[in-house]
Amino acid sequence: MKKAYIETYGCQMNVNDTEVIFAILEKAGYVRTEVMQEANLIMANTCSIRDNAEQRIWGRLEVFAQERKARPDTLVGIVGCMAERLKDKLLDTGKVDLVVGPDAYRSLPRLIAAITPDNPQIDVLLSRDETYADITPVRTDKNGISAFISIMRGCNNVCSYCVVPYTRGAERSRDAHSIVREACDVYQRGYKEVTLLGQNVDSYLWKSADECVNFAGLLARVAAIAPDLRVRFATSHPKDISDEVIETMAAYPNICKHIHLPVQSGSSRMLEKMRRKYDREWYLERVAKIRSIIPDCGLTTDVIAGFCSETEEDHKDTLSLMEEVGFDWAFMFAYSERPGTLAQRNYPDDVSPAEKNRRLNEIIALQNRKSLERYRAQIGKKLEVLVEGPSKRDPEQLCGRASNNMMCVFPALDRKPGTYATVEVVDSTSATLICK
Ligand code: SAH
Ligand code: SF4
Ligand code: F3S
């Protein structure tokens, strides 16, 4: 039996892709291992979103190369977004036997069989229709409670800073029935939570001869599987999130009340330049709508500091938007120019690294303060949590998320992972609710 070892970088979609890859590799006679030193095939499923994501992978490639030197029969593969972006450049290093893009995983068995020391293999063709709908992923999560399900691939937006449309290709939605089947299947195997994944889930649209399913319709179908199966989703796009989606969330208690709604900037001038297709007012209106229909909805975001030509005033607009909305949590990044994107071709990357960092640090400091505020506002509330397992800090305690996605820790008593518990919030940090 041959063994495959895969390290996964980047977004949750990559986590799910790795699970699809394991399913495909099984057909080529591989089983999964978590120990690199015993693997016959070592791979990294990679991310190109920012330069530092790629730098990390170059570092890992050196480690893989050492391993291949020590055990010359070992194959090394780079798959995913960086494979798609850099193509032959990865083969030119002489350290890689296999380069496969996100839409070509079905060809892995054939490619692997064709590898010889002088013949590394590459397939980086993008597809208009590949969704791996018929492949049952080999779950790699640790606890058997929460599963990721990809509902679409690619992206049809052209946010000017973003490399994803180039590495993942055009948007396509997966057959709704195959999604519901996969969710039923994981539920029957004991899972209690599914997260539906896409770069822009609100534009999900699947049509057959007699059916047309949008994202709200899909959410309702998955939520109807079982009342004790929690449904989460990511990522929502502010320009596309519809009232129907928000109302569907409100209608089903098992659809978790959390929306990840990346804003990127609080300046309408920057948003236009980023080609986000909404402005500050539109974003604030969507937030108001969400909160009017689901008052206690968890809200998180992504922010980019120091995009091309960003002024101090634009930056202050971002701070004031974050102040006004009060996100529970945010992923915050300094702008990283990506080769081939609209921004790289059209706008100078003219905010200095020091200035980007200063702005990013202000954004982070503000968000930390807001997070603490938002978490402290939960004190005294009773929340239902899905028990995930022992808390990292204290094994006497359990942890689990509330519907709004906040992490809770609470005394273990006799509670078991995979069950629901009602807890009362007694204290908090800026990232954890302390409960009884
Ligand atoms: N599809 C999602 C985001 C996917 S990428 C959306 O549209 O919101 C995840 C996050 O990475 C983005 O929200 C953005 O904040 C960040 N990001 C993307 N490209 C970046 C770049 N070139 N530099 C810095 N951050 C970037
Ligand atoms: Fe990138 Fe924009 Fe697509 Fe998100 S919506 S993946 S930021 S192009
Ligand atoms: Fe990275 Fe590709 Fe996801 S660039 S964020 S792994 S879609």
Short mmCIF file of N, CA and C and ligand atoms in Angstrom, two decimals, residues 11 13 48-51 155 157 159 161-164 198-200 235-238 260-264 276 301-305 331 333-338 341, ligand 1:
data_model
loop_
_atom_site.label_atom_id
_atom_site.label_comp_id
_atom_site.label_asym_id
_atom_site.label_seq_id
_atom_site.Cartn_x
_atom_site.Cartn_y
_atom_site.Cartn_z
N CYS A 11 -7.48 28.64 1.78
CA CYS A 11 -8.83 28.76 2.32
C CYS A 11 -9.46 27.40 2.60
N MET A 13 -11.82 26.11 1.12
CA MET A 13 -12.07 25.35 -0.11
C MET A 13 -10.91 24.43 -0.43
N SER A 48 -2.18 31.16 -3.41
CA SER A 48 -1.45 32.27 -4.02
C SER A 48 -2.00 33.63 -3.62
N ILE A 49 -2.88 33.67 -2.64
CA ILE A 49 -3.66 34.88 -2.40
C ILE A 49 -2.80 36.09 -2.06
N ARG A 50 -1.74 35.87 -1.28
CA ARG A 50 -0.79 36.95 -0.98
C ARG A 50 0.62 36.39 -1.15
N ASP A 51 1.57 37.30 -1.35
CA ASP A 51 2.93 36.85 -1.59
C ASP A 51 3.44 36.00 -0.43
N CYS A 155 -14.57 31.80 -9.65
CA CYS A 155 -15.16 33.10 -9.31
C CYS A 155 -15.29 33.94 -10.57
N ASN A 157 -16.12 37.21 -10.44
CA ASN A 157 -15.86 38.62 -10.15
C ASN A 157 -14.43 38.94 -10.56
N CYS A 159 -12.38 41.35 -8.84
CA CYS A 159 -11.84 42.28 -7.87
C CYS A 159 -10.40 42.52 -8.30
N TYR A 161 -7.61 43.38 -7.11
CA TYR A 161 -6.43 42.93 -6.35
C TYR A 161 -6.27 41.42 -6.35
N CYS A 162 -7.26 40.68 -6.88
CA CYS A 162 -7.40 39.27 -6.49
C CYS A 162 -6.95 38.29 -7.57
N VAL A 163 -6.24 37.28 -7.14
CA VAL A 163 -5.66 36.29 -8.04
C VAL A 163 -6.60 35.11 -8.27
N VAL A 164 -7.63 34.98 -7.44
CA VAL A 164 -8.48 33.78 -7.48
C VAL A 164 -9.12 33.51 -8.85
N GLY A 198 -18.02 28.45 -0.95
CA GLY A 198 -17.84 29.01 -2.29
C GLY A 198 -17.20 30.38 -2.14
N GLN A 199 -16.58 30.91 -3.20
CA GLN A 199 -15.99 32.25 -3.12
C GLN A 199 -17.07 33.31 -3.03
N ASN A 200 -18.26 32.98 -3.49
CA ASN A 200 -19.35 33.96 -3.50
C ASN A 200 -20.65 33.15 -3.48
N THR A 235 -18.23 32.10 1.41
CA THR A 235 -18.23 33.47 1.83
C THR A 235 -19.36 34.22 1.14
N SER A 236 -19.96 35.18 1.83
CA SER A 236 -21.00 36.00 1.24
C SER A 236 -20.38 37.23 0.60
N HIS A 237 -20.97 37.68 -0.50
CA HIS A 237 -20.48 38.90 -1.15
C HIS A 237 -21.50 40.01 -0.91
N PRO A 238 -21.06 41.16 -0.39
CA PRO A 238 -22.00 42.24 -0.08
C PRO A 238 -22.87 42.66 -1.26
N HIS A 260 -20.15 35.83 7.17
CA HIS A 260 -18.83 36.40 6.89
C HIS A 260 -18.98 37.26 5.66
N LEU A 261 -18.87 38.58 5.86
CA LEU A 261 -19.21 39.53 4.80
C LEU A 261 -18.03 40.48 4.57
N PRO A 262 -17.06 40.04 3.75
CA PRO A 262 -15.83 40.82 3.58
C PRO A 262 -16.11 42.21 3.01
N VAL A 263 -15.66 43.24 3.71
CA VAL A 263 -15.92 44.61 3.26
C VAL A 263 -14.75 45.14 2.45
N GLN A 264 -13.54 44.74 2.81
CA GLN A 264 -12.27 45.12 2.16
C GLN A 264 -11.84 46.56 2.46
N ARG A 276 -15.29 46.17 -6.43
CA ARG A 276 -16.15 45.34 -5.58
C ARG A 276 -17.62 45.47 -5.96
N THR A 301 -15.60 39.89 8.98
CA THR A 301 -15.25 40.53 7.72
C THR A 301 -13.78 40.32 7.37
N ASP A 302 -13.42 40.74 6.16
CA ASP A 302 -12.02 40.82 5.73
C ASP A 302 -11.73 42.27 5.38
N VAL A 303 -10.52 42.73 5.69
CA VAL A 303 -10.13 44.10 5.40
C VAL A 303 -8.74 44.11 4.77
N ILE A 304 -8.57 44.95 3.75
CA ILE A 304 -7.25 45.12 3.14
C ILE A 304 -6.75 46.53 3.43
N ALA A 305 -5.54 46.64 3.98
CA ALA A 305 -4.95 47.95 4.28
C ALA A 305 -3.94 48.32 3.19
N PHE A 331 -10.52 39.26 9.51
CA PHE A 331 -9.22 38.90 8.95
C PHE A 331 -8.69 40.16 8.28
N PHE A 333 -5.47 42.29 6.40
CA PHE A 333 -4.28 42.05 5.59
C PHE A 333 -3.70 43.35 5.06
N ALA A 334 -2.37 43.37 4.88
CA ALA A 334 -1.75 44.45 4.12
C ALA A 334 -1.87 44.06 2.64
N TYR A 335 -2.16 45.02 1.79
CA TYR A 335 -2.29 44.72 0.37
C TYR A 335 -1.00 44.13 -0.17
N SER A 336 -1.16 43.05 -0.93
CA SER A 336 -0.02 42.36 -1.53
C SER A 336 -0.27 42.28 -3.03
N GLU A 337 0.57 42.94 -3.80
CA GLU A 337 0.34 42.97 -5.26
C GLU A 337 0.54 41.59 -5.86
N ARG A 338 -0.42 41.16 -6.67
CA ARG A 338 -0.34 39.84 -7.29
C ARG A 338 -0.16 39.97 -8.79
N THR A 341 -2.94 40.51 -12.02
CA THR A 341 -4.25 41.06 -11.65
C THR A 341 -4.45 42.44 -12.28
N1 SAH B 1 -14.26 35.52 -2.17
C1 SAH B 1 -14.04 36.23 -0.97
C2 SAH B 1 -12.59 36.37 -0.55
C3 SAH B 1 -11.59 35.37 -0.92
S1 SAH B 1 -9.91 35.77 -0.61
C4 SAH B 1 -14.60 37.63 -1.14
O1 SAH B 1 -14.80 38.10 -2.21
O2 SAH B 1 -14.76 38.30 -0.14
C5 SAH B 1 -9.89 36.11 1.12
C6 SAH B 1 -9.46 37.49 1.48
O3 SAH B 1 -8.10 37.71 1.14
C7 SAH B 1 -10.17 38.61 0.76
O4 SAH B 1 -11.43 38.88 1.30
C8 SAH B 1 -9.22 39.77 0.90
O5 SAH B 1 -9.47 40.48 2.08
C9 SAH B 1 -7.88 39.08 0.99
N2 SAH B 1 -7.09 39.32 -0.21
C10 SAH B 1 -7.35 38.89 -1.47
N3 SAH B 1 -6.41 39.33 -2.32
C11 SAH B 1 -5.51 40.05 -1.59
C12 SAH B 1 -4.33 40.77 -1.90
N4 SAH B 1 -3.87 40.84 -3.15
N5 SAH B 1 -3.67 41.39 -0.88
C13 SAH B 1 -4.16 41.34 0.38
N6 SAH B 1 -5.26 40.68 0.72
C14 SAH B 1 -5.96 40.04 -0.25
#
